[in-house]
Amino acid sequence: MKLQLIRNATLKLHYAGRTVLIDPYLAAKHSLPSFTGRSPNPMVELPVGIDDILEGVELVIVSHLHDDHFDSVAMEHVPKHLPLFCQPGDEATIREAGFTDVTPLTESVTWEGLTLTRREGSHGLGPVVELMGSVMGFSLEAEGEPSFYWAGDTVLYPPVAQVIGETRPDIIITHSCGARWDGDLIVMDAAETVAVCEAAPNATIIATHMEALDHATISREDLRRAADARGIAPSKLLIPVDGETMVLGK
């Protein structure tokens, strides 16, 4: 498989001969409001052009409808005929934007040899969850490819640990910027990402959703430093830069 981090949570995945775009966030630098007053968002430009991002895409996955995961620019540019999987409850809004092949991912579904399974996530813990709303992660499997768990916008909590323990994925994608909302952690931080590494000794962890939004509290350097302190090798925890492409096997 080949995986390119575009920016934030946006990934372009070449897997079992198919090309999948995950959580397209295509806004120009500083074109959206700040979350904290520190900077307009996104804080960085896309590393490649929108046409290059969309080239060859056959399937789109949208985990939830926060602007930093599926924004108005993506709604305008992503071809409306492409099959799109989303969490239950978001399909009406996506169809209203003109998309014609929208399927809520309720459990498992197989598309062109790829098996996707919905996974639970919690965008924080406690009262902040009501403000953040529901989110999903997913597992992805195909013959001859490494198994893949995209945790999504979630903190590390028992259902995430259960997926890791029960499915033993080859690759785990975490959102690791330590974003906070009114002081509450709403995605994984360095400590939780390190805990994922320790809970999955045979997996490769890829930390994304970093250095793009002004409510983040953890940089790539912070995360690497925390991992080094726990003896986690750079080959175990990958922290790609925007635009970087990784080739990964089982």
GROMACS .gro file of C-alpha atoms in nm:
model
  250
    1MET     CA    1   0.000   0.000   0.000
    2LYS     CA    2   0.101   0.361  -0.054
    3LEU     CA    3  -0.019   0.636   0.175
    4GLN     CA    4   0.022   1.011   0.129
    5LEU     CA    5  -0.046   1.258   0.407
    6ILE     CA    6  -0.193   1.564   0.240
    7ARG     CA    7  -0.258   1.790   0.541
    8ASN     CA    8  -0.427   1.755   0.879
    9ALA     CA    9  -0.640   1.436   0.856
   10THR     CA   10  -0.653   1.427   0.476
   11LEU     CA   11  -0.495   1.112   0.335
   12LYS     CA   12  -0.467   0.969  -0.015
   13LEU     CA   13  -0.445   0.593   0.002
   14HIS     CA   14  -0.347   0.351  -0.275
   15TYR     CA   15  -0.468   0.014  -0.150
   16ALA     CA   16  -0.539  -0.311  -0.334
   17GLY     CA   17  -0.536  -0.131  -0.666
   18ARG     CA   18  -0.785   0.136  -0.556
   19THR     CA   19  -0.733   0.503  -0.469
   20VAL     CA   20  -0.915   0.635  -0.163
   21LEU     CA   21  -0.937   0.992  -0.035
   22ILE     CA   22  -1.001   1.032   0.338
   23ASP     CA   23  -1.145   1.346   0.502
   24PRO     CA   24  -1.067   1.604   0.233
   25TYR     CA   25  -0.985   1.945   0.383
   26LEU     CA   26  -0.884   2.163   0.089
   27ALA     CA   27  -0.919   2.520   0.216
   28ALA     CA   28  -0.646   2.772   0.143
   29LYS     CA   29  -0.414   2.883   0.422
   30HIS     CA   30  -0.576   3.131   0.666
   31SER     CA   31  -0.910   3.122   0.481
   32LEU     CA   32  -1.113   2.995   0.780
   33PRO     CA   33  -1.165   3.133   1.131
   34SER     CA   34  -0.943   3.067   1.428
   35PHE     CA   35  -1.051   2.821   1.697
   36THR     CA   36  -0.849   2.987   1.974
   37GLY     CA   37  -0.753   3.336   1.856
   38ARG     CA   38  -0.396   3.222   1.785
   39SER     CA   39  -0.419   3.203   1.405
   40PRO     CA   40  -0.670   3.173   1.121
   41ASN     CA   41  -0.702   2.819   0.991
   42PRO     CA   42  -0.561   2.619   0.828
   43MET     CA   43  -0.220   2.743   0.939
   44VAL     CA   44  -0.039   2.590   0.640
   45GLU     CA   45  -0.105   2.562   0.268
   46LEU     CA   46  -0.181   2.238   0.090
   47PRO     CA   47   0.149   2.077  -0.014
   48VAL     CA   48   0.014   1.990  -0.360
   49GLY     CA   49  -0.261   2.129  -0.581
   50ILE     CA   50  -0.623   2.022  -0.556
   51ASP     CA   51  -0.617   1.865  -0.903
   52ASP     CA   52  -0.320   1.649  -0.800
   53ILE     CA   53  -0.496   1.546  -0.479
   54LEU     CA   54  -0.808   1.439  -0.667
   55GLU     CA   55  -0.629   1.268  -0.955
   56GLY     CA   56  -0.730   0.901  -0.973
   57VAL     CA   57  -0.954   0.906  -0.665
   58GLU     CA   58  -1.219   0.634  -0.681
   59LEU     CA   59  -1.368   0.641  -0.331
   60VAL     CA   60  -1.412   0.909  -0.063
   61ILE     CA   61  -1.449   0.849   0.311
   62VAL     CA   62  -1.575   1.131   0.537
   63SER     CA   63  -1.557   1.061   0.909
   64HIS     CA   64  -1.764   1.362   1.021
   65LEU     CA   65  -1.864   1.707   0.904
   66HIS     CA   66  -1.630   1.938   1.095
   67ASP     CA   67  -1.479   2.188   0.853
   68ASP     CA   68  -1.128   2.054   0.901
   69HIS     CA   69  -1.243   1.712   0.772
   70PHE     CA   70  -1.483   1.801   0.491
   71ASP     CA   71  -1.493   2.168   0.403
   72SER     CA   72  -1.678   2.378   0.147
   73VAL     CA   73  -1.382   2.370  -0.092
   74ALA     CA   74  -1.384   1.991  -0.088
   75MET     CA   75  -1.761   1.988  -0.135
   76GLU     CA   76  -1.712   2.205  -0.444
   77HIS     CA   77  -1.418   2.020  -0.599
   78VAL     CA   78  -1.460   1.652  -0.514
   79PRO     CA   79  -1.652   1.494  -0.805
   80LYS     CA   80  -2.012   1.448  -0.700
   81HIS     CA   81  -2.049   1.107  -0.865
   82LEU     CA   82  -1.777   0.936  -0.662
   83PRO     CA   83  -1.894   0.679  -0.407
   84LEU     CA   84  -1.869   0.828  -0.060
   85PHE     CA   85  -1.894   0.654   0.278
   86CYS     CA   86  -1.983   0.858   0.588
   87GLN     CA   87  -2.105   0.807   0.941
   88PRO     CA   88  -2.479   0.752   0.988
   89GLY     CA   89  -2.658   1.083   1.024
   90ASP     CA   90  -2.433   1.279   0.788
   91GLU     CA   91  -2.566   1.139   0.461
   92ALA     CA   92  -2.849   1.391   0.417
   93THR     CA   93  -2.617   1.692   0.446
   94ILE     CA   94  -2.371   1.539   0.201
   95ARG     CA   95  -2.647   1.459  -0.048
   96GLU     CA   96  -2.776   1.814  -0.017
   97ALA     CA   97  -2.429   1.927  -0.131
   98GLY     CA   98  -2.490   1.737  -0.456
   99PHE     CA   99  -2.321   1.402  -0.395
  100THR     CA  100  -2.518   1.124  -0.558
  101ASP     CA  101  -2.364   0.799  -0.424
  102VAL     CA  102  -2.356   0.839  -0.045
  103THR     CA  103  -2.363   0.539   0.190
  104PRO     CA  104  -2.366   0.556   0.570
  105LEU     CA  105  -2.117   0.309   0.714
  106THR     CA  106  -2.314   0.127   0.983
  107GLU     CA  107  -2.109  -0.192   1.031
  108SER     CA  108  -1.904  -0.355   0.753
  109VAL     CA  109  -1.926  -0.318   0.378
  110THR     CA  110  -1.716  -0.452   0.091
  111TRP     CA  111  -1.647  -0.224  -0.203
  112GLU     CA  112  -1.435  -0.340  -0.498
  113GLY     CA  113  -1.247  -0.589  -0.281
  114LEU     CA  114  -1.194  -0.348   0.009
  115THR     CA  115  -1.371  -0.429   0.338
  116LEU     CA  116  -1.448  -0.127   0.554
  117THR     CA  117  -1.572  -0.162   0.910
  118ARG     CA  118  -1.702   0.129   1.114
  119ARG     CA  119  -1.527   0.186   1.448
  120GLU     CA  120  -1.641   0.394   1.742
  121GLY     CA  121  -1.464   0.714   1.840
  122SER     CA  122  -1.506   0.978   2.108
  123HIS     CA  123  -1.413   1.337   2.023
  124GLY     CA  124  -1.309   1.400   2.383
  125LEU     CA  125  -1.457   1.277   2.708
  126GLY     CA  126  -1.730   1.423   2.925
  127PRO     CA  127  -1.946   1.725   2.837
  128VAL     CA  128  -1.724   1.831   2.544
  129VAL     CA  129  -1.848   1.528   2.347
  130GLU     CA  130  -2.191   1.686   2.313
  131LEU     CA  131  -2.029   1.998   2.165
  132MET     CA  132  -1.805   1.800   1.929
  133GLY     CA  133  -2.075   1.559   1.811
  134SER     CA  134  -2.040   1.204   1.688
  135VAL     CA  135  -1.740   1.080   1.489
  136MET     CA  136  -1.624   0.752   1.347
  137GLY     CA  137  -1.307   0.565   1.268
  138PHE     CA  138  -1.278   0.264   1.042
  139SER     CA  139  -1.081  -0.050   0.970
  140LEU     CA  140  -0.979  -0.141   0.617
  141GLU     CA  141  -0.875  -0.481   0.485
  142ALA     CA  142  -0.804  -0.636   0.145
  143GLU     CA  143  -0.634  -0.949   0.027
  144GLY     CA  144  -0.258  -0.911   0.013
  145GLU     CA  145  -0.256  -0.576   0.194
  146PRO     CA  146  -0.169  -0.478   0.552
  147SER     CA  147  -0.470  -0.432   0.777
  148PHE     CA  148  -0.535  -0.068   0.852
  149TYR     CA  149  -0.709   0.104   1.145
  150TRP     CA  150  -0.783   0.475   1.106
  151ALA     CA  151  -0.883   0.585   1.455
  152GLY     CA  152  -1.002   0.931   1.350
  153ASP     CA  153  -1.086   1.227   1.573
  154THR     CA  154  -1.088   1.040   1.900
  155VAL     CA  155  -0.908   1.025   2.228
  156LEU     CA  156  -0.767   0.695   2.350
  157TYR     CA  157  -1.053   0.536   2.542
  158PRO     CA  158  -1.171   0.175   2.595
  159PRO     CA  159  -1.341   0.113   2.256
  160VAL     CA  160  -1.027   0.227   2.071
  161ALA     CA  161  -0.806   0.009   2.289
  162GLN     CA  162  -1.047  -0.280   2.227
  163VAL     CA  163  -1.022  -0.246   1.849
  164ILE     CA  164  -0.643  -0.245   1.872
  165GLY     CA  165  -0.637  -0.548   2.102
  166GLU     CA  166  -0.895  -0.755   1.915
  167THR     CA  167  -0.807  -0.680   1.551
  168ARG     CA  168  -0.428  -0.637   1.584
  169PRO     CA  169  -0.396  -0.410   1.282
  170ASP     CA  170  -0.070  -0.384   1.091
  171ILE     CA  171  -0.104  -0.006   1.059
  172ILE     CA  172  -0.275   0.240   1.294
  173ILE     CA  173  -0.341   0.602   1.202
  174THR     CA  174  -0.377   0.840   1.497
  175HIS     CA  175  -0.472   1.206   1.520
  176SER     CA  176  -0.205   1.323   1.758
  177CYS     CA  177  -0.195   1.703   1.778
  178GLY     CA  178  -0.345   1.722   2.129
  179ALA     CA  179  -0.619   1.960   2.012
  180ARG     CA  180  -0.818   2.111   2.297
  181TRP     CA  181  -1.158   2.276   2.315
  182ASP     CA  182  -1.213   2.499   2.619
  183GLY     CA  183  -0.930   2.310   2.784
  184ASP     CA  184  -1.064   1.961   2.711
  185LEU     CA  185  -0.857   1.718   2.507
  186ILE     CA  186  -1.051   1.622   2.192
  187VAL     CA  187  -0.797   1.408   2.000
  188MET     CA  188  -0.494   1.213   2.113
  189ASP     CA  189  -0.193   1.393   2.253
  190ALA     CA  190   0.167   1.271   2.281
  191ALA     CA  191   0.104   1.054   2.588
  192GLU     CA  192  -0.196   0.881   2.432
  193THR     CA  193  -0.014   0.826   2.101
  194VAL     CA  194   0.277   0.669   2.288
  195ALA     CA  195   0.028   0.450   2.474
  196VAL     CA  196  -0.110   0.330   2.138
  197CYS     CA  197   0.244   0.238   2.031
  198GLU     CA  198   0.293   0.038   2.348
  199ALA     CA  199  -0.046  -0.133   2.316
  200ALA     CA  200   0.030  -0.245   1.959
  201PRO     CA  201   0.389  -0.375   1.964
  202ASN     CA  202   0.365  -0.533   1.618
  203ALA     CA  203   0.194  -0.242   1.441
  204THR     CA  204   0.332   0.063   1.266
  205ILE     CA  205   0.174   0.380   1.405
  206ILE     CA  206   0.137   0.684   1.181
  207ALA     CA  207   0.064   1.013   1.358
  208THR     CA  208  -0.129   1.269   1.154
  209HIS     CA  209  -0.356   1.574   1.211
  210MET     CA  210  -0.058   1.782   1.322
  211GLU     CA  211   0.061   2.143   1.286
  212ALA     CA  212  -0.235   2.254   1.075
  213LEU     CA  213  -0.487   2.399   1.325
  214ASP     CA  214  -0.454   2.662   1.594
  215HIS     CA  215  -0.613   2.457   1.874
  216ALA     CA  216  -0.337   2.197   1.853
  217THR     CA  217  -0.105   2.174   2.153
  218ILE     CA  218   0.146   1.909   2.036
  219SER     CA  219   0.394   1.953   1.751
  220ARG     CA  220   0.569   1.682   1.555
  221GLU     CA  221   0.885   1.758   1.749
  222ASP     CA  222   0.698   1.728   2.081
  223LEU     CA  223   0.563   1.389   1.981
  224ARG     CA  224   0.899   1.257   1.866
  225ARG     CA  225   1.059   1.371   2.188
  226ALA     CA  226   0.792   1.193   2.395
  227ALA     CA  227   0.833   0.875   2.190
  228ASP     CA  228   1.211   0.885   2.222
  229ALA     CA  229   1.178   0.917   2.599
  230ARG     CA  230   0.979   0.590   2.604
  231GLY     CA  231   1.222   0.410   2.375
  232ILE     CA  232   0.989   0.399   2.074
  233ALA     CA  233   1.188   0.376   1.753
  234PRO     CA  234   1.127   0.617   1.464
  235SER     CA  235   1.047   0.314   1.247
  236LYS     CA  236   0.769   0.220   1.489
  237LEU     CA  237   0.609   0.565   1.508
  238LEU     CA  238   0.607   0.750   1.177
  239ILE     CA  239   0.536   1.124   1.192
  240PRO     CA  240   0.510   1.231   0.827
  241VAL     CA  241   0.526   1.588   0.706
  242ASP     CA  242   0.255   1.728   0.481
  243GLY     CA  243   0.283   1.586   0.130
  244GLU     CA  244   0.497   1.289   0.236
  245THR     CA  245   0.425   0.951   0.077
  246MET     CA  246   0.493   0.625   0.261
  247VAL     CA  247   0.509   0.275   0.111
  248LEU     CA  248   0.402   0.018   0.368
  249GLY     CA  249   0.371  -0.361   0.376
  250LYS     CA  250   0.255  -0.619   0.626
   0.00000   0.00000   0.00000
